[in-house]
Short mmCIF file of C-alpha atoms in Angstrom, two decimals:
data_model
loop_
_atom_site.label_atom_id
_atom_site.label_comp_id
_atom_site.label_asym_id
_atom_site.label_seq_id
_atom_site.Cartn_x
_atom_site.Cartn_y
_atom_site.Cartn_z
CA UNK A 4 0.62 15.78 -8.50
CA UNK A 5 2.12 12.34 -8.55
CA UNK A 6 1.13 9.12 -10.24
CA UNK A 7 2.40 5.66 -10.99
CA UNK A 8 1.78 3.47 -14.01
CA UNK A 9 2.40 -0.24 -13.88
CA UNK A 10 2.51 -1.86 -17.31
CA UNK A 11 0.90 -5.27 -17.34
CA UNK A 12 -1.71 -6.29 -14.80
CA UNK A 13 -0.62 -9.93 -15.14
CA UNK A 14 2.85 -11.30 -15.80
CA UNK A 15 3.75 -14.98 -16.08
CA UNK A 16 7.30 -16.29 -16.04
CA UNK A 17 8.78 -19.74 -15.82
CA UNK A 18 10.54 -20.84 -12.66
CA UNK A 19 14.19 -19.83 -12.98
CA UNK A 20 13.53 -17.14 -15.57
CA UNK A 21 14.07 -13.41 -15.25
CA UNK A 22 11.33 -11.41 -13.55
CA UNK A 23 10.74 -7.89 -14.88
CA UNK A 24 7.87 -5.78 -13.55
CA UNK A 25 7.56 -2.32 -15.01
CA UNK A 26 6.80 0.93 -13.21
CA UNK A 27 6.83 4.48 -14.54
CA UNK A 28 6.15 7.48 -12.37
CA UNK A 29 5.36 11.13 -12.61
CA UNK A 30 6.10 13.54 -9.82
CA UNK A 31 6.48 17.27 -9.51
CA UNK A 32 9.29 16.86 -7.00
CA UNK A 33 12.11 14.34 -6.65
CA UNK A 34 10.21 11.30 -5.50
CA UNK A 35 10.58 8.52 -3.04
CA UNK A 36 9.72 5.27 -4.83
CA UNK A 37 8.72 1.92 -3.40
CA UNK A 38 7.86 -1.61 -4.37
CA UNK A 39 5.50 -3.54 -2.13
CA UNK A 40 4.48 -7.21 -2.36
CA UNK A 41 1.15 -8.67 -1.32
CA UNK A 42 0.78 -12.40 -0.82
CA UNK A 43 -2.75 -13.86 -0.96
CA UNK A 44 -5.00 -12.71 1.86
CA UNK A 45 -2.25 -10.69 3.47
CA UNK A 46 -1.28 -7.07 3.90
CA UNK A 47 1.48 -5.32 1.98
CA UNK A 48 5.16 -5.83 2.72
CA UNK A 49 7.95 -3.51 1.65
CA UNK A 50 10.31 -5.05 -0.92
CA UNK A 51 12.59 -2.07 -1.47
CA UNK A 52 12.67 1.71 -1.64
CA UNK A 53 14.50 4.44 -3.52
CA UNK A 54 15.40 7.52 -1.52
CA UNK A 55 18.04 9.15 -3.80
CA UNK A 56 21.03 7.55 -2.07
CA UNK A 57 21.75 5.10 -4.92
CA UNK A 58 20.04 4.47 -8.24
CA UNK A 59 20.27 0.67 -7.96
CA UNK A 60 18.35 -0.52 -4.96
CA UNK A 61 18.50 -4.02 -3.56
CA UNK A 62 15.60 -5.41 -1.61
CA UNK A 63 14.50 -8.57 0.09
CA UNK A 64 14.11 -11.99 -1.54
CA UNK A 65 16.66 -11.22 -4.28
CA UNK A 66 14.70 -8.37 -5.89
CA UNK A 67 16.26 -5.14 -7.06
CA UNK A 68 15.13 -2.02 -8.88
CA UNK A 69 16.91 0.71 -10.79
CA UNK A 70 15.86 4.34 -10.70
CA UNK A 71 16.21 5.95 -14.13
CA UNK A 72 15.37 9.61 -14.01
CA UNK A 73 15.66 10.11 -17.79
CA UNK A 74 13.04 7.39 -18.34
CA UNK A 75 11.02 8.16 -15.18
CA UNK A 76 11.12 4.45 -14.47
CA UNK A 77 11.66 2.21 -11.47
CA UNK A 78 11.40 -1.33 -12.84
CA UNK A 79 11.62 -4.32 -10.50
CA UNK A 80 13.77 -7.30 -11.45
CA UNK A 81 14.88 -10.65 -10.11
CA UNK A 82 17.36 -12.81 -12.04
CA UNK A 83 15.73 -16.16 -11.29
CA UNK A 84 12.07 -16.59 -10.38
CA UNK A 85 11.02 -18.90 -7.58
CA UNK A 86 7.60 -20.38 -7.00
CA UNK A 87 7.36 -18.42 -3.75
CA UNK A 88 7.53 -15.15 -5.73
CA UNK A 89 3.94 -15.61 -6.92
CA UNK A 90 2.11 -12.59 -5.51
CA UNK A 91 0.82 -9.16 -6.44
CA UNK A 92 3.36 -6.35 -6.67
CA UNK A 93 2.66 -2.67 -6.25
CA UNK A 94 4.82 0.27 -7.20
CA UNK A 95 4.23 3.42 -5.15
CA UNK A 96 5.45 7.02 -5.09
CA UNK A 97 5.48 9.74 -2.47
CA UNK A 98 7.03 13.19 -2.33
CA UNK A 99 7.36 12.93 1.45
CA UNK A 100 8.86 9.53 2.09
CA UNK A 101 6.39 6.85 3.03
CA UNK A 102 3.53 9.22 3.75
CA UNK A 103 0.58 9.71 1.43
CA UNK A 104 1.69 6.95 -0.87
CA UNK A 105 0.20 6.85 -4.35
CA UNK A 106 0.01 3.26 -5.57
CA UNK A 107 -0.03 1.79 -9.02
CA UNK A 108 -2.77 -0.63 -10.02
CA UNK A 109 -0.63 -3.65 -9.29
CA UNK A 110 0.89 -6.54 -11.27
CA UNK A 111 -0.01 -10.11 -10.46
CA UNK A 112 3.01 -12.36 -10.95
CA UNK A 113 2.44 -16.02 -11.76
CA UNK A 114 5.30 -18.50 -11.76
CA UNK A 115 5.03 -21.42 -14.16
CA UNK A 116 6.64 -24.64 -12.90
CA UNK B 10 5.05 -6.33 19.24
CA UNK B 11 1.87 -7.15 17.36
CA UNK B 12 2.48 -4.45 14.72
CA UNK B 13 -0.73 -3.20 13.08
CA UNK B 14 -3.90 -5.03 14.06
CA UNK B 15 -7.15 -4.66 12.15
CA UNK B 16 -10.53 -5.96 13.23
CA UNK B 17 -12.72 -7.47 12.00
CA UNK B 18 -11.12 -9.48 9.21
CA UNK B 19 -14.43 -9.97 7.40
CA UNK B 20 -17.73 -8.11 7.57
CA UNK B 21 -21.00 -8.12 5.68
CA UNK B 22 -23.24 -5.06 5.97
CA UNK B 23 -26.61 -4.14 4.62
CA UNK B 24 -26.97 -0.90 2.69
CA UNK B 25 -27.48 1.98 5.10
CA UNK B 26 -25.92 0.31 8.12
CA UNK B 27 -23.02 1.93 9.92
CA UNK B 28 -19.93 0.32 11.35
CA UNK B 29 -16.42 1.02 12.55
CA UNK B 30 -13.30 -0.68 11.29
CA UNK B 31 -10.71 -0.83 14.03
CA UNK B 32 -6.97 -0.28 13.62
CA UNK B 33 -4.41 -0.38 16.41
CA UNK B 34 -0.63 -0.22 16.39
CA UNK B 35 1.82 -0.78 19.22
CA UNK B 36 4.92 0.78 17.65
CA UNK B 37 4.27 4.35 18.84
CA UNK B 38 4.04 5.56 15.24
CA UNK B 39 2.78 9.08 14.69
CA UNK B 40 1.49 8.56 11.15
CA UNK B 41 -1.46 6.28 10.42
CA UNK B 42 -3.56 5.92 7.31
CA UNK B 43 -6.45 4.02 5.75
CA UNK B 44 -6.49 2.68 2.21
CA UNK B 45 -9.06 0.78 0.21
CA UNK B 46 -8.05 -1.80 -2.35
CA UNK B 47 -10.24 -2.48 -5.35
CA UNK B 48 -9.50 -4.75 -8.33
CA UNK B 49 -7.58 -2.96 -11.04
CA UNK B 50 -7.28 0.22 -9.00
CA UNK B 51 -4.48 -0.49 -6.56
CA UNK B 52 -4.71 1.10 -3.13
CA UNK B 53 -6.30 4.50 -2.67
CA UNK B 54 -5.82 6.71 0.37
CA UNK B 55 -9.01 7.42 2.32
CA UNK B 56 -7.86 9.38 5.39
CA UNK B 57 -4.64 9.83 7.27
CA UNK B 58 -3.40 11.20 10.58
CA UNK B 59 -0.03 12.67 11.54
CA UNK B 60 -0.66 12.42 15.26
CA UNK B 61 -3.30 12.29 17.96
CA UNK B 62 -6.01 14.86 17.32
CA UNK B 63 -4.91 15.53 13.72
CA UNK B 64 -6.58 13.96 10.69
CA UNK B 65 -6.89 14.86 7.02
CA UNK B 66 -8.55 13.61 3.88
CA UNK B 67 -6.92 11.49 1.26
CA UNK B 68 -7.97 10.74 -2.29
CA UNK B 69 -11.35 9.07 -1.60
CA UNK B 70 -12.73 10.34 1.74
CA UNK B 71 -16.46 10.55 0.94
CA UNK B 72 -18.61 8.29 3.10
CA UNK B 73 -15.92 7.77 5.72
CA UNK B 74 -15.05 9.46 9.00
CA UNK B 75 -11.97 9.09 11.17
CA UNK B 76 -10.73 10.32 14.52
CA UNK B 77 -7.44 9.93 16.36
CA UNK B 78 -7.87 10.28 20.09
CA UNK B 79 -4.77 8.23 20.95
CA UNK B 80 -1.49 7.46 19.20
CA UNK B 81 -2.36 3.76 19.09
CA UNK B 82 -5.83 3.76 17.54
CA UNK B 83 -7.20 5.05 14.25
CA UNK B 84 -10.76 3.80 13.63
CA UNK B 85 -12.52 4.22 10.29
CA UNK B 86 -16.27 4.80 10.41
CA UNK B 87 -18.72 4.09 7.61
CA UNK B 88 -21.69 6.33 8.31
CA UNK B 89 -24.23 4.76 5.92
CA UNK B 90 -22.79 1.84 4.00
CA UNK B 91 -23.25 1.66 0.24
CA UNK B 92 -22.47 -1.19 -2.20
CA UNK B 93 -19.71 1.02 -3.68
CA UNK B 94 -17.88 0.67 -0.37
CA UNK B 95 -17.45 -3.05 -0.89
CA UNK B 96 -13.68 -3.36 -0.77
CA UNK B 97 -10.67 -4.53 1.18
CA UNK B 98 -9.51 -1.95 3.69
CA UNK B 99 -5.93 -1.63 4.90
CA UNK B 100 -4.57 0.38 7.77
CA UNK B 101 -0.91 1.43 7.77
CA UNK B 102 1.40 3.15 10.23
CA UNK B 103 4.92 4.56 10.23
CA UNK B 104 7.07 7.05 12.13
CA UNK B 105 6.25 10.53 10.93
CA UNK B 106 9.73 11.35 9.74
CA UNK B 107 9.27 9.51 6.43
CA UNK B 108 11.87 7.46 4.62
CA UNK B 109 11.02 4.46 6.73
CA UNK B 110 8.96 1.36 6.17
CA UNK B 111 5.18 1.59 6.37
CA UNK B 112 3.63 -1.31 8.26
CA UNK B 113 0.32 -2.62 6.97
CA UNK B 114 -2.39 -4.54 8.76
CA UNK B 115 -3.83 -7.77 7.36
CA UNK B 116 -6.87 -6.03 5.95
CA UNK B 117 -10.62 -6.04 6.48
CA UNK B 118 -12.75 -7.49 3.68
CA UNK B 119 -16.06 -5.61 3.67
CA UNK B 120 -19.10 -6.55 1.60
CA UNK B 121 -22.12 -4.26 1.44
CA UNK B 122 -25.27 -5.89 0.12
#
């Protein structure tokens, strides 16, 4: 069985500040891990993915995430928040790649001007 | 390429009515899936298909039917709509050999009254 826990359903940061969105996973097999972003009234878009090639993964729009097996975590970070980063972010896990994704409950990111 | 196209974008149903949510993709992807998104619950897998003629249940299949007669189309049928099926529905597709990006449609917002 696999699951994902996202800590904090709402996160607010000031423009220019560090963004940190937390994700912890459980999986019976080495997982594939993903972060997706959803802008208002739109579908989901892949930000980045971990596939065991490298523990630090860089994605689009300046986001990155680090896979830490000892902590079973895959937190998403961005050094400097931009107003356009306001969206909902989902962490997801799959033992098969992108198939049968199990999503977390999501974190809504608000950027304060 | 249009990617993944879902129709309709919005729908209101009365309890007990049936309807079909359409999903089409033009990327020749083998794998297609349906998710529902509910507040505070993330996205949950309803049904998925690994190719034409092959479908399987996900996490929350009750009340929904699917079929996959062609590679391009993967309709989701609500047999007898219930208020609990009020949700936003997303269709996704990807090449079957995982480790690639899943493409999501724009979603269908369904309200059952």
